[in-house]
Amino acid sequence: MSTVPRKFTVTHKYQRRRRRQPYPVRSITTRSQCKTSGSFFERLPGEVFDMILDRLSVLEISVFSMVSKTISSDIADHISTISWINRMINQSFHHCDSTEESRVSHYNALGLLFKRCTLLLPTKDRLKFIYSKVSQVPCFMMEQCTTSAHCLGFSSYGVFLQTLIAGWDELECHRVFNFLCDLTNLQRKIQSVVTGKPGTLCFLELQIRLFCRQVLLDPWQHRRDTLFWLTRILKPWPMVSQARLLFILYGPLLSDSSLGWQEMRGPDVAHCALWDLAKAVVLLHSDREAKDWTTDTILAVLEELTVLPQAWHAESVSRLLVLCGNSLCYSVLASKALNGRLFEISRLIVYVTLVCEKDGFCMNWSVKMVQQLCHVFPTSAEKWSFIQSLENMFSEVTMELYEVVLAGNRLEDIDTFQTLCSLLNASAHFHTEILHMFLKKE
C-alpha cells in the first residue's frame, strides 16, 4: 500500500494553517488626510489650480468646495481675488443682457458657494468674510450707485442673501441684520429720514426703500420670513417713526421715483398705488403668535400713517381701509365708534361706498360693514343717531362735490364731476343693498 509523500503532507498542513490566520487590516485614509504625499490638487501649482477653478461654473465650484477643508480654504482664497469678484459678482447691473431667470440663478449659485465655503466658520467670521467681498461691489451698497432707481444690484444682492442664510435660526438672522445695519449705517440713515420733513431727503428715502425691500423683504416667499425682517426694521423706532417708515417702504411712488407724500391729500390715488402699503399693514396685523403687533398697535400706526405729512383725503383713507380687508377696516371704524366720533365714521363710510363703486368692489361688503358697526352701539337711540349721521353725510358730501363742479370751469373739474356721478351711483347701489337685505328678512 503506497503512502503519501511526506513533503506533500507538510505542505498541505502548512497551507491549511495559513488559511486560518486572519488577513492584516489596513487603515483607510482619504486623499485629503494623507500626510506624506498630499492630494492631487494640493500638489498642483497655485496657478494651475486657479486655472481649473476658472473653467468651472459657480455651482460646480460650490460642490467642489465640500471635498475637503483644504480645498475649501483654497477656493475661499480664489474667490477673494478682485478679478474673480469683478467677473462673477460685480456684473453689469444697469445694462443687463441676461434674462431675469438666469440672473436669479447666478446669484442663487453665488449664495450657495459662499454658504458652503464658510460652513466650518462661526457665524461672526462667516459674515466678516462674506461681506468683505460683497462690500467691494458698489451697486450692493447704499448711496454708491447713481442710477439706483433702475439698478439691479439690490435685487441681485437680495437673491444672494436669501440663499446664503436659508435655514439659519432666528438668532443667527438677528446677527445678520445687526451686521448689515453696522455695515451700511442703516439705522443712522433711517433716523435722518424719519426725523426730517417728509420728502426733503428724497434720494435717501428711495435708497432706504430699495435696500430694505429688495435685499431684506421682497426675496422671501413665506410671509413669516417677510414679517421677521419687517419687524426688525420697524421695532427700534417709536410709533410715529414706524408709520413714516412704513410709508417710505411701501407708499406710492411717482413717475420720477420720489414718494407721493403730498398726493395723499387728494382723492385721486389709484388703489394699485396703495396695494403694497395695505399688504404690509395686513402682514403686521396677521401676526397672531407674537406680541409685537397687537390690534391696538396697528390701529395706532394707521392713525399716525393717515396724517403724514398732513391729513389724508377721506377717499385715500377709505381706499386703504378697503384694501386692508374686512377685519382691519371694521377694527378702525369700531374704534372710532367707541370713542363717539360719529362724524368721522360717517364720512369714511360714505367714501368707502364711493371706493367700492369706483374700484369695482362688491357694495354688499360695505352694507355688511355698516350692519356690524350697528352692533357696537348699545342702545336703539345710539343706533338711530348713527344711521342719521350716515344719511346726512351722503347728502353733505354730494353737495360738496356739486359746489366744486359749479364753482369752476377748468378741465380738471371733469374728475370732480365724474366723482360726483360715481357717488350718486354708489348711494343708489348702497341703499338698494340695504333694502334687499331688509326685504329678505320679511
XYZ file of C-alpha atoms in Angstrom:
442
model
C 0.000 0.000 0.000
C 1.526 3.275 -1.109
C 1.868 6.165 1.264
C 1.513 9.881 0.587
C 4.897 11.536 0.298
C 5.920 13.340 3.487
C 6.828 16.514 1.624
C 3.334 16.782 0.191
C 1.724 16.250 3.612
C 3.704 19.037 5.266
C 2.913 21.461 2.519
C -0.769 20.640 2.756
C -0.886 21.242 6.532
C 1.106 24.429 6.167
C -1.361 25.779 3.652
C -4.281 24.950 5.939
C -2.620 26.772 8.814
C -2.136 29.832 6.644
C -5.819 29.926 5.734
C -6.746 30.058 9.407
C -4.679 33.181 10.042
C -6.609 36.477 9.745
C -5.707 38.905 6.996
C -3.946 42.054 8.186
C -6.292 45.102 8.459
C -5.055 48.249 6.755
C -6.246 51.697 7.830
C -8.158 53.581 5.130
C -7.307 57.259 4.641
C -8.791 59.790 2.252
C -6.664 61.798 -0.084
C -7.192 64.977 1.993
C -5.956 63.114 5.118
C -2.773 61.825 3.553
C 0.178 63.437 5.356
C 3.054 62.246 3.212
C 2.317 62.993 -0.380
C -0.807 65.179 -0.176
C -3.804 65.101 -2.524
C -3.575 65.572 -6.247
C -4.853 69.176 -6.050
C -2.523 70.002 -3.165
C 0.467 69.020 -5.310
C -0.658 71.289 -8.125
C 0.929 74.740 -8.504
C -1.425 77.506 -7.360
C -1.632 78.984 -10.856
C -2.786 75.676 -12.310
C -5.365 75.221 -9.553
C -6.751 78.707 -10.286
C -6.939 77.848 -13.975
C -9.001 74.761 -13.143
C -11.389 76.807 -10.992
C -11.778 79.378 -13.769
C -13.061 76.600 -16.024
C -15.791 75.596 -13.569
C -19.209 77.180 -13.105
C -20.135 78.818 -9.797
C -22.329 75.864 -8.886
C -19.555 73.380 -9.704
C -17.081 75.310 -7.548
C -19.552 75.238 -4.645
C -19.799 71.450 -4.907
C -16.012 71.159 -5.218
C -15.555 73.210 -2.023
C -17.092 70.392 0.018
C -14.391 67.848 -0.946
C -12.099 68.771 1.955
C -11.212 71.541 4.337
C -8.022 72.292 2.395
C -9.866 72.563 -0.931
C -12.491 74.772 0.688
C -9.766 77.083 2.016
C -8.066 77.265 -1.383
C -11.377 78.076 -3.081
C -12.059 80.776 -0.479
C -8.728 82.358 -1.403
C -9.574 82.113 -5.102
C -12.973 83.819 -4.821
C -11.443 86.578 -2.675
C -9.416 87.970 -5.566
C -10.586 91.258 -7.047
C -10.514 89.824 -10.572
C -12.902 86.996 -9.627
C -15.221 89.365 -7.708
C -15.383 91.766 -10.666
C -16.011 88.927 -13.104
C -18.530 86.858 -11.115
C -20.208 89.217 -8.602
C -19.780 92.789 -9.814
C -21.578 92.323 -13.104
C -23.400 94.879 -15.228
C -26.442 95.840 -13.176
C -27.507 98.761 -15.364
C -27.413 97.144 -18.803
C -28.274 93.534 -18.134
C -28.148 91.368 -21.255
C -29.183 88.164 -19.466
C -32.734 87.179 -18.627
C -34.229 87.611 -15.178
C -34.251 83.842 -14.685
C -30.551 83.444 -15.474
C -29.627 86.395 -13.227
C -31.545 84.936 -10.292
C -29.994 81.518 -10.935
C -26.495 83.009 -10.974
C -26.857 84.829 -7.645
C -28.526 81.795 -6.110
C -25.426 79.830 -7.042
C -23.161 82.536 -5.601
C -25.063 82.458 -2.328
C -24.696 78.679 -2.204
C -20.959 78.926 -2.927
C -20.319 81.362 -0.066
C -22.568 79.310 2.204
C -20.527 76.147 1.590
C -17.121 77.828 1.638
C -17.750 79.266 5.112
C -19.594 76.259 6.508
C -16.986 75.489 9.174
C -16.615 79.069 10.411
C -18.529 80.671 13.317
C -21.375 82.971 12.248
C -19.444 86.146 13.064
C -16.432 85.068 10.980
C -18.677 83.896 8.136
C -20.315 87.307 7.947
C -16.982 89.131 8.042
C -15.629 87.030 5.190
C -18.745 87.288 3.043
C -19.371 91.000 3.461
C -15.719 91.871 2.968
C -16.288 90.586 -0.572
C -19.742 91.953 -1.376
C -18.862 95.361 0.056
C -16.467 95.736 -2.885
C -19.495 95.840 -5.216
C -20.739 99.474 -5.376
C -24.255 98.524 -6.503
C -24.661 96.352 -3.383
C -24.013 99.313 -1.072
C -26.348 102.187 -0.217
C -25.760 105.618 -1.797
C -22.947 104.350 -4.038
C -24.988 103.850 -7.212
C -26.016 106.881 -9.242
C -28.815 105.125 -11.145
C -30.381 103.393 -8.135
C -33.967 103.517 -9.401
C -33.175 101.231 -12.347
C -30.216 99.296 -10.917
C -30.469 95.532 -10.443
C -27.779 95.473 -7.746
C -30.025 95.390 -4.667
C -32.350 92.743 -6.105
C -29.344 90.560 -7.037
C -27.936 91.080 -3.563
C -31.292 90.027 -2.100
C -31.259 86.729 -4.014
C -27.675 86.113 -2.860
C -28.511 86.862 0.801
C -31.670 84.734 0.822
C -29.770 81.675 -0.432
C -26.895 82.343 1.941
C -28.937 82.421 5.160
C -31.661 79.926 4.201
C -32.060 77.508 7.100
C -30.306 79.737 9.644
C -32.055 80.012 13.001
C -33.630 83.228 14.292
C -30.664 84.176 16.474
C -28.282 83.960 13.515
C -30.689 86.055 11.410
C -30.681 88.674 14.177
C -26.891 88.751 13.873
C -27.156 89.134 10.098
C -29.499 92.111 10.485
C -27.263 93.783 13.088
C -24.225 93.167 10.899
C -25.994 94.693 7.893
C -27.022 97.739 9.930
C -23.430 98.271 11.045
C -22.078 97.739 7.541
C -24.494 100.180 5.855
C -25.223 102.609 8.726
C -28.870 101.763 8.076
C -30.179 102.936 11.449
C -28.471 106.317 11.155
C -29.886 106.767 7.660
C -33.380 105.813 8.834
C -33.115 108.299 11.691
C -32.320 111.053 9.207
C -35.464 110.450 7.138
C -37.938 109.779 9.975
C -36.936 112.879 11.940
C -36.735 115.238 8.972
C -39.522 116.750 6.908
C -41.104 114.169 4.560
C -39.722 114.455 1.054
C -36.709 116.666 1.819
C -34.254 113.738 1.625
C -35.928 112.085 -1.348
C -32.782 110.304 -2.620
C -32.055 108.799 0.811
C -35.733 107.811 1.198
C -35.533 105.952 -2.110
C -32.243 104.282 -1.134
C -33.710 103.012 2.151
C -36.811 101.785 0.347
C -34.869 99.924 -2.356
C -32.337 98.397 0.045
C -34.889 97.220 2.619
C -37.403 95.999 0.037
C -35.083 94.319 -2.472
C -32.443 92.968 -0.077
C -34.380 92.145 3.113
C -38.122 91.911 2.404
C -39.152 91.031 -1.145
C -36.917 87.973 -1.804
C -38.719 85.832 0.778
C -41.597 83.672 -0.412
C -43.094 82.922 3.007
C -45.000 85.626 4.855
C -43.451 84.592 8.153
C -39.951 85.362 6.867
C -41.012 88.739 5.482
C -42.706 89.564 8.786
C -39.491 88.747 10.678
C -37.424 91.210 8.644
C -40.113 93.909 8.597
C -40.371 93.680 12.388
C -36.580 94.010 12.692
C -36.713 97.203 10.613
C -39.670 98.830 12.390
C -39.424 97.844 16.055
C -36.445 100.026 17.113
C -38.461 103.162 16.350
C -41.372 104.935 18.118
C -44.848 104.647 16.656
C -44.773 107.917 14.685
C -41.484 106.883 13.078
C -42.844 103.396 12.358
C -45.729 104.932 10.424
C -43.397 107.156 8.422
C -41.026 104.263 7.756
C -43.925 102.112 6.543
C -44.831 104.811 4.035
C -41.201 105.094 2.897
C -41.038 101.336 2.346
C -44.458 100.739 0.804
C -46.058 104.073 -0.069
C -46.863 105.060 -3.696
C -44.011 106.158 -5.953
C -44.334 108.939 -8.501
C -43.029 108.784 -12.067
C -39.781 110.481 -11.005
C -39.219 107.727 -8.380
C -39.961 110.058 -5.453
C -42.504 109.202 -2.771
C -46.022 110.578 -3.168
C -46.282 112.281 0.219
C -48.418 115.211 -0.981
C -50.572 113.092 -3.302
C -52.285 111.505 -0.303
C -54.015 114.811 0.414
C -56.012 114.398 -2.780
C -58.684 111.888 -3.821
C -57.046 110.623 -6.999
C -54.703 107.944 -5.616
C -55.239 104.708 -7.541
C -55.923 101.587 -5.494
C -52.904 99.866 -7.108
C -50.663 102.600 -5.653
C -51.820 101.718 -2.108
C -51.816 97.961 -2.566
C -48.266 97.375 -1.257
C -48.912 99.554 1.785
C -52.149 97.700 2.560
C -50.430 94.300 2.238
C -47.719 95.421 4.677
C -50.311 96.561 7.255
C -52.243 93.282 6.857
C -48.989 91.332 7.265
C -48.307 93.064 10.588
C -51.903 92.545 11.705
C -51.748 88.837 10.858
C -49.027 88.219 13.467
C -51.261 86.359 15.917
C -48.480 84.435 17.667
C -46.069 87.241 18.507
C -46.845 90.174 20.788
C -45.084 92.747 18.622
C -48.156 93.758 16.631
C -51.434 93.789 18.540
C -54.605 95.219 17.007
C -54.269 98.342 19.167
C -50.709 98.823 17.930
C -51.764 98.529 14.295
C -54.651 100.969 14.814
C -52.279 103.494 16.382
C -49.816 103.124 13.490
C -52.652 103.604 10.962
C -53.811 106.683 12.849
C -50.314 108.175 12.531
C -49.909 106.995 8.949
C -53.016 108.713 7.596
C -51.914 112.169 8.759
C -48.474 112.096 7.064
C -47.352 114.681 6.118
C -50.804 116.173 6.656
C -54.251 114.633 6.989
C -55.057 112.383 4.028
C -58.139 112.892 1.929
C -61.042 110.782 3.198
C -61.151 108.879 -0.095
C -57.462 107.899 0.222
C -58.009 106.717 3.811
C -61.081 104.743 2.780
C -59.273 103.163 -0.158
C -56.502 101.985 2.163
C -59.076 100.556 4.614
C -60.908 98.706 1.846
C -57.641 97.171 0.649
C -56.768 96.158 4.219
C -59.866 93.948 4.309
C -62.907 93.400 6.477
C -61.246 92.689 9.831
C -58.931 95.692 9.923
C -61.462 98.079 8.378
C -64.041 97.093 10.978
C -61.497 97.469 13.798
C -60.657 101.020 12.706
C -64.298 102.099 12.365
C -65.408 100.341 15.564
C -62.610 102.036 17.492
C -63.832 105.420 16.305
C -67.425 104.447 17.155
C -66.474 103.553 20.723
C -64.855 106.985 21.049
C -68.009 108.741 19.816
C -66.515 110.031 16.561
C -69.737 109.709 14.540
C -68.904 112.443 12.036
C -65.594 110.804 11.141
C -67.110 107.313 10.842
C -69.955 108.529 8.657
C -67.612 110.358 6.309
C -65.338 107.343 5.981
C -68.258 105.018 5.265
C -69.555 107.312 2.527
C -66.144 107.276 0.889
C -65.889 103.518 1.405
C -69.034 103.149 -0.714
C -67.515 105.534 -3.276
C -64.315 103.444 -3.407
C -66.362 100.267 -3.836
C -68.194 101.882 -6.744
C -65.078 103.287 -8.411
C -62.794 100.291 -7.948
C -65.359 97.584 -8.651
C -65.717 96.076 -5.166
C -68.978 94.468 -4.073
C -71.303 97.035 -2.494
C -72.780 94.342 -0.287
C -69.469 94.372 1.589
C -69.937 97.966 2.764
C -73.553 97.242 3.750
C -72.464 94.347 5.945
C -69.806 96.588 7.458
C -72.485 99.093 8.491
C -74.580 96.262 9.889
C -71.631 95.106 12.002
C -70.999 98.624 13.251
C -74.591 98.969 14.418
C -73.899 96.266 16.992
C -71.192 98.452 18.532
C -73.819 100.915 19.739
C -75.570 99.518 22.837
C -78.904 101.382 22.660
C -81.518 101.932 19.944
C -81.120 105.696 20.298
C -77.397 105.479 19.550
C -78.022 103.210 16.563
C -80.579 105.688 15.218
C -78.152 108.570 15.739
C -75.505 106.650 13.774
C -77.888 105.960 10.856
C -78.982 109.602 10.770
C -75.390 110.794 10.740
C -74.565 108.432 7.880
C -77.531 109.522 5.731
C -76.818 113.198 6.351
C -73.216 112.634 5.331
C -74.308 111.200 1.965
C -76.134 114.458 1.307
C -73.294 116.609 2.621
C -70.547 115.000 0.526
C -72.794 115.114 -2.561
C -73.325 118.849 -2.079
C -69.599 119.447 -1.572
C -68.789 117.836 -4.890
C -71.650 119.621 -6.633
C -70.442 123.011 -5.392
C -66.901 122.303 -6.639
C -68.288 121.470 -10.079
C -70.369 124.684 -10.173
C -67.522 126.870 -8.887
C -65.136 126.433 -11.821
C -64.947 125.643 -15.494
C -61.422 124.214 -15.612
C -60.673 120.918 -17.310
C -59.645 119.279 -14.018
C -63.236 119.702 -12.780
C -64.116 116.798 -15.052
C -62.603 114.464 -12.447
C -64.765 116.022 -9.753
C -67.852 115.679 -11.933
C -67.051 112.020 -12.550
C -66.570 111.513 -8.796
C -69.974 113.129 -8.194
C -71.587 110.743 -10.658
C -69.836 107.807 -9.026
C -71.058 108.907 -5.593
C -74.666 109.132 -6.797
C -74.381 105.628 -8.235
C -72.719 104.418 -5.035
C -75.523 105.848 -2.923
C -78.157 104.177 -5.104
C -76.409 100.794 -5.018
C -75.722 101.054 -1.278
C -79.359 101.732 -0.425
C -80.545 99.089 -2.870
C -78.476 96.511 -0.993
C -79.898 97.698 2.328
C -83.472 97.407 1.055
C -82.737 93.986 -0.402
C -81.322 92.800 2.907
C -84.356 94.192 4.739
C -86.863 92.541 2.372
C -85.124 89.155 2.674
C -85.904 89.199 6.378
C -89.639 89.683 5.785
